[in-house]
CSV table of C-alpha atoms and ligand atoms in Angstrom, one decimal:
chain,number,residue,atom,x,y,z
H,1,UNK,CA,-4.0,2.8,-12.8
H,2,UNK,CA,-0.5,2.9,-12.6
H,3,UNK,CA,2.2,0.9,-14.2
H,4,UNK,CA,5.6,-0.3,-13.7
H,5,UNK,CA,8.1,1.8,-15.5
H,6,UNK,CA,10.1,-0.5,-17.8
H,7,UNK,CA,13.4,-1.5,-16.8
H,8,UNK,CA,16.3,0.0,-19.6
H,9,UNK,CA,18.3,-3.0,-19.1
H,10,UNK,CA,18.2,-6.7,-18.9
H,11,UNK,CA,18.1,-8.3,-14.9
H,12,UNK,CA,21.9,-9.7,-15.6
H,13,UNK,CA,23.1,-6.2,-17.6
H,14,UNK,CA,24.5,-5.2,-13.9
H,15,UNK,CA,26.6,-8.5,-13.0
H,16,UNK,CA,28.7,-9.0,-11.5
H,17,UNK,CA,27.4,-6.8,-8.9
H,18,UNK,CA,24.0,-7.2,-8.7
H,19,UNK,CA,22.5,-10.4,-10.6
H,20,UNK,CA,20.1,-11.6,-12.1
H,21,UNK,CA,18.0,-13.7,-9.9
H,22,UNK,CA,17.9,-10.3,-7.6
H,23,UNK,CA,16.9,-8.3,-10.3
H,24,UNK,CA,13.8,-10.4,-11.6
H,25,UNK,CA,13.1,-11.3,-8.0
H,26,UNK,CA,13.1,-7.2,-7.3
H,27,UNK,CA,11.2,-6.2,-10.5
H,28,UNK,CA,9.0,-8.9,-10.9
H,29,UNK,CA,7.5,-9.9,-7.6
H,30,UNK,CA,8.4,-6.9,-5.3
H,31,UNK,CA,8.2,-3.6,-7.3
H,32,UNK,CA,5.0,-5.2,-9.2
H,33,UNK,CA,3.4,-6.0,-5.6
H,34,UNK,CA,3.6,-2.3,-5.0
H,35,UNK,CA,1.9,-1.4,-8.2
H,36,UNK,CA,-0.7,-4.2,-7.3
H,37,UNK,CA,-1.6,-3.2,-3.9
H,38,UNK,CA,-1.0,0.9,-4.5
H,39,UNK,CA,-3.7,0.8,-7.4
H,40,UNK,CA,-6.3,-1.3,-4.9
H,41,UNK,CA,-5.0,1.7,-2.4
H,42,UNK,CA,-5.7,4.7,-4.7
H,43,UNK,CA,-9.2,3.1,-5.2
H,44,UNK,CA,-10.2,3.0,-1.0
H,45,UNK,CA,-8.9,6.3,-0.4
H,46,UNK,CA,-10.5,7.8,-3.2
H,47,UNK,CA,-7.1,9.1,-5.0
H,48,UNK,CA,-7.2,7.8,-8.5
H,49,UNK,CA,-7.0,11.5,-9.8
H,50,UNK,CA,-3.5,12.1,-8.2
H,51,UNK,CA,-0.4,11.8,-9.8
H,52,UNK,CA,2.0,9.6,-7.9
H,53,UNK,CA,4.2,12.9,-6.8
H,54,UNK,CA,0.6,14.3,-5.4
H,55,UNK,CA,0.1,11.0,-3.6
H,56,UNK,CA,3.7,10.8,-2.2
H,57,UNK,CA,3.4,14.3,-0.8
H,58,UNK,CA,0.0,14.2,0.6
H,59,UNK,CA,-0.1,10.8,2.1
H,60,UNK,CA,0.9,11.3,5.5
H,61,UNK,CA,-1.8,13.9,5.8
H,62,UNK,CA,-4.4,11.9,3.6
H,63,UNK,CA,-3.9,8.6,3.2
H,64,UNK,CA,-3.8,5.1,4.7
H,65,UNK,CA,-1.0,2.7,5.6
H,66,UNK,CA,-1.6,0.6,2.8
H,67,UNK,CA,-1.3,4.0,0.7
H,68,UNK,CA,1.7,5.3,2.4
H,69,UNK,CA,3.6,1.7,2.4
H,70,UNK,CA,2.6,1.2,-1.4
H,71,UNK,CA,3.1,4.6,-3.0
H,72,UNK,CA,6.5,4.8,-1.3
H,73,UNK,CA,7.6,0.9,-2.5
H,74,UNK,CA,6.0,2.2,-6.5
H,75,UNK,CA,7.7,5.7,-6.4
H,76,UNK,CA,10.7,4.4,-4.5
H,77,UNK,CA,11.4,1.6,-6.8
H,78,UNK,CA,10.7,3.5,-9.9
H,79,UNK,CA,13.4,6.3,-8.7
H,80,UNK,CA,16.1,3.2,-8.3
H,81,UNK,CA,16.0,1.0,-10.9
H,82,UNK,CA,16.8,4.5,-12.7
H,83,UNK,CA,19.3,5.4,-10.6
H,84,UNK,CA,21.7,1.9,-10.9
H,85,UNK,CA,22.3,0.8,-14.8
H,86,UNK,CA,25.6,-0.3,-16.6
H,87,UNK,CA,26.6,3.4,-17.9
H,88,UNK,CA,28.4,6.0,-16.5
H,89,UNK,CA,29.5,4.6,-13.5
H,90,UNK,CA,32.1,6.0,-13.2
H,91,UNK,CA,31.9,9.8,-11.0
H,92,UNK,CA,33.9,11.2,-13.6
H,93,UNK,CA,30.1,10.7,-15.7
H,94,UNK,CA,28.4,13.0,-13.2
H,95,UNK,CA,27.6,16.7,-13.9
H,96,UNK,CA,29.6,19.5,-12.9
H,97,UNK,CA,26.6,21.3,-11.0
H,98,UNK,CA,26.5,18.0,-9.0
H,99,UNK,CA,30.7,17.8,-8.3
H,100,UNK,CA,30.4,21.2,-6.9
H,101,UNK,CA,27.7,20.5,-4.7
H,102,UNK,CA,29.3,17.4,-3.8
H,103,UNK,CA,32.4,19.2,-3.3
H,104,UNK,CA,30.3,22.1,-1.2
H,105,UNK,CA,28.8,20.1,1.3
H,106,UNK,CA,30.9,16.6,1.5
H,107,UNK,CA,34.2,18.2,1.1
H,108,UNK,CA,35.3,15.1,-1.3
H,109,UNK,CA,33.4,12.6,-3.6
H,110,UNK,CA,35.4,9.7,-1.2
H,111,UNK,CA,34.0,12.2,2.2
H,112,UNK,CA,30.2,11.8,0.5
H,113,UNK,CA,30.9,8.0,-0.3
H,114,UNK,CA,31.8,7.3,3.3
H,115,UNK,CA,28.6,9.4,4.8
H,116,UNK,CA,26.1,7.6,2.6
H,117,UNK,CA,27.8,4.2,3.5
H,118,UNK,CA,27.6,4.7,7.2
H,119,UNK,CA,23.9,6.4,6.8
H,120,UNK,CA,23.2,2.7,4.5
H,121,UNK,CA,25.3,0.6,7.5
H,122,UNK,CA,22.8,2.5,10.2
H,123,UNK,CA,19.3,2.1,8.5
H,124,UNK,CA,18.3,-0.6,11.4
H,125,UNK,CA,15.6,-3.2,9.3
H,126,UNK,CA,14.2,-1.7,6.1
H,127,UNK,CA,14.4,0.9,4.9
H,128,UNK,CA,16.2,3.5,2.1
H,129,UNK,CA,19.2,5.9,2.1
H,130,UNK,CA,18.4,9.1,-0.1
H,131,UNK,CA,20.7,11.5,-1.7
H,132,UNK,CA,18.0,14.7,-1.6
H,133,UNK,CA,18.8,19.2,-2.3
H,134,UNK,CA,17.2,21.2,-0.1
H,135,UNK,CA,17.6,24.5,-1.2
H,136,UNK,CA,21.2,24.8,-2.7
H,137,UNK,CA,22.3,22.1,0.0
H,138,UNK,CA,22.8,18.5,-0.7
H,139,UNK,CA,22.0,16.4,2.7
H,140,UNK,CA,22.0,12.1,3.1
H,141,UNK,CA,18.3,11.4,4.5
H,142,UNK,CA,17.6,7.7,5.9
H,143,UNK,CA,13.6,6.7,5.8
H,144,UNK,CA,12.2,4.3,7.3
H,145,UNK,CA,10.1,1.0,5.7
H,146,UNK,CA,8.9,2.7,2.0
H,147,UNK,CA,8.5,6.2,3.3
H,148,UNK,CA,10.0,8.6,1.2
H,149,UNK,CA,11.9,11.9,1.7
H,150,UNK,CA,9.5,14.3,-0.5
H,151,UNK,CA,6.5,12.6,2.2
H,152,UNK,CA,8.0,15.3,4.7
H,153,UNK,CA,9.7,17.6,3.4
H,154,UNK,CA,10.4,20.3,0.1
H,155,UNK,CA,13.4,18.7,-2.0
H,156,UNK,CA,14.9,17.1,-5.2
H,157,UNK,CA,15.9,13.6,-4.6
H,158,UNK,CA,19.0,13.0,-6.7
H,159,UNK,CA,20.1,8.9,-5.6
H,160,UNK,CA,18.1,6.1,-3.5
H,161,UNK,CA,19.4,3.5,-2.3
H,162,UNK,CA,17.2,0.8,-1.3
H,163,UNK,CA,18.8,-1.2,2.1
H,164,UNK,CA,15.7,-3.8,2.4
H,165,UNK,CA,16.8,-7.5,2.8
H,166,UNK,CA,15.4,-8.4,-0.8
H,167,UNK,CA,17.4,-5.7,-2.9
H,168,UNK,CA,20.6,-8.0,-1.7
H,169,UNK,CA,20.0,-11.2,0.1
H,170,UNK,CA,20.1,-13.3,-3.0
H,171,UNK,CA,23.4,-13.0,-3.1
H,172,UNK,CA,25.2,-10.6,-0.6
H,173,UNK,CA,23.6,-12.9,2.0
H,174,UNK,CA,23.8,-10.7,5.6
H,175,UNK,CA,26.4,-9.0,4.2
H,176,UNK,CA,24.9,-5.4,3.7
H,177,UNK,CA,28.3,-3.5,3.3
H,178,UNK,CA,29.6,-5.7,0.5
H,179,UNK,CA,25.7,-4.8,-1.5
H,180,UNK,CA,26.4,-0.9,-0.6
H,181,UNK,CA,30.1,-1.0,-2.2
H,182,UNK,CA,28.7,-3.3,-4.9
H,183,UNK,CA,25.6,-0.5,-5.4
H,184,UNK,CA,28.3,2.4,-5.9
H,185,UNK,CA,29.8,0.5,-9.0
H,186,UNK,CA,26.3,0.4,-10.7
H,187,UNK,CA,25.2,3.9,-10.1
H,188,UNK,CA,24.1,5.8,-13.1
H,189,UNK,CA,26.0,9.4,-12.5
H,190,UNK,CA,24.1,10.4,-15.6
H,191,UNK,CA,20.5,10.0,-14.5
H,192,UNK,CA,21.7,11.4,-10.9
H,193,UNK,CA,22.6,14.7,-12.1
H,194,UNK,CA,20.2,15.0,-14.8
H,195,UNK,CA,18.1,15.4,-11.4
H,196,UNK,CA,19.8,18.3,-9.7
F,1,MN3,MN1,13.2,-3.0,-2.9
């Protein structure tokens, strides 16, 4: 059975930029509803051996709706409440393997920032934006509902970023820019390059 990863911070530790109510609301009822309804899943398709990386990248192939929809919220959700927290914000916290390749490929930290927006600003309904390395090559992915980019294809995800309704309505309102400028002060640089 799987479990929710705990969160390593309190639901207000990211105010003023995310709060609280969004963060129990998030945690509590959404990510656990995942966990619920993925262990029921892994139980009618017969998959309670896999790990959650085996599921994820055989569930297109193997598994049901309710599989693919549920791994992809559990996975998805695990991946970013560790990629926001209130440390190293700041880019100047990230690694220099990731600078380079975000220097490579983007041109600029600001150039990347701007792509990753406008891939967040383009996501039509719900869905995630995904900072993934394919190869030596950093690329922004967008996927649809919970899908998730390591479903399709073979790469390192280094930074989700979830764009469904109830990761910002609380208190962006329809305002989905303001959440994705709000989300870049609350990114752990840390954790994202620890993943490169
Ligand atoms: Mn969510």
């Amino acid at each position: 059975m799987f479990k929710r990863k705990d969160l390593k911070y309190d639901f207000n530790a990211l105010e003023p930029f995310i709060d609280y109510a969004t963060m129990d609301e998030h945690y509590n009822a959404h990510y656990k509803k995942y966990m619920e309804n993925l262990n029921e899943a892994i139980v009618e398709d017969g998959v309670e051996n896999l790990t959650i990386e085996g599921i994820i990248k055989r569930v297109i192939s193997i598994g049901s709706k309710k599989l693919r929809n549920n791994a992809g919220g559990f996975y998805n959700h695990q991946l970013y409440f560790d990629n926001i927290s209130p440390n190293n914000n700041a880019y100047e916290n990230a690694g220099a393997d990731l600078k380079a390749l975000i220097e490579k490929d983007f041109g600029s930290f600001q150039q990347f920032k701007a792509n990753f927006r406008s891939a967040g600003l383009d996501v039509f309904g719900s869905g995630w934006v995904w900072l993934v390395l394919i190869g030596d090559k950093l690329k922004i992915v967008k996927t649809k509902n919970q899908d998730n980019p390591l479903m399709s294809c073979n790469c390192k995800i280094l930074l989700g970023m979830d764009v469904w309704e109830h990761a910002y309505y609380l208190k962006h309102k329809a305002d989905r820019k303001s959440y994705i400028d709000d989300f870049f002060k609350v990114i752990d640089w840390k954790i994202v390059s620890e993943r490169v």
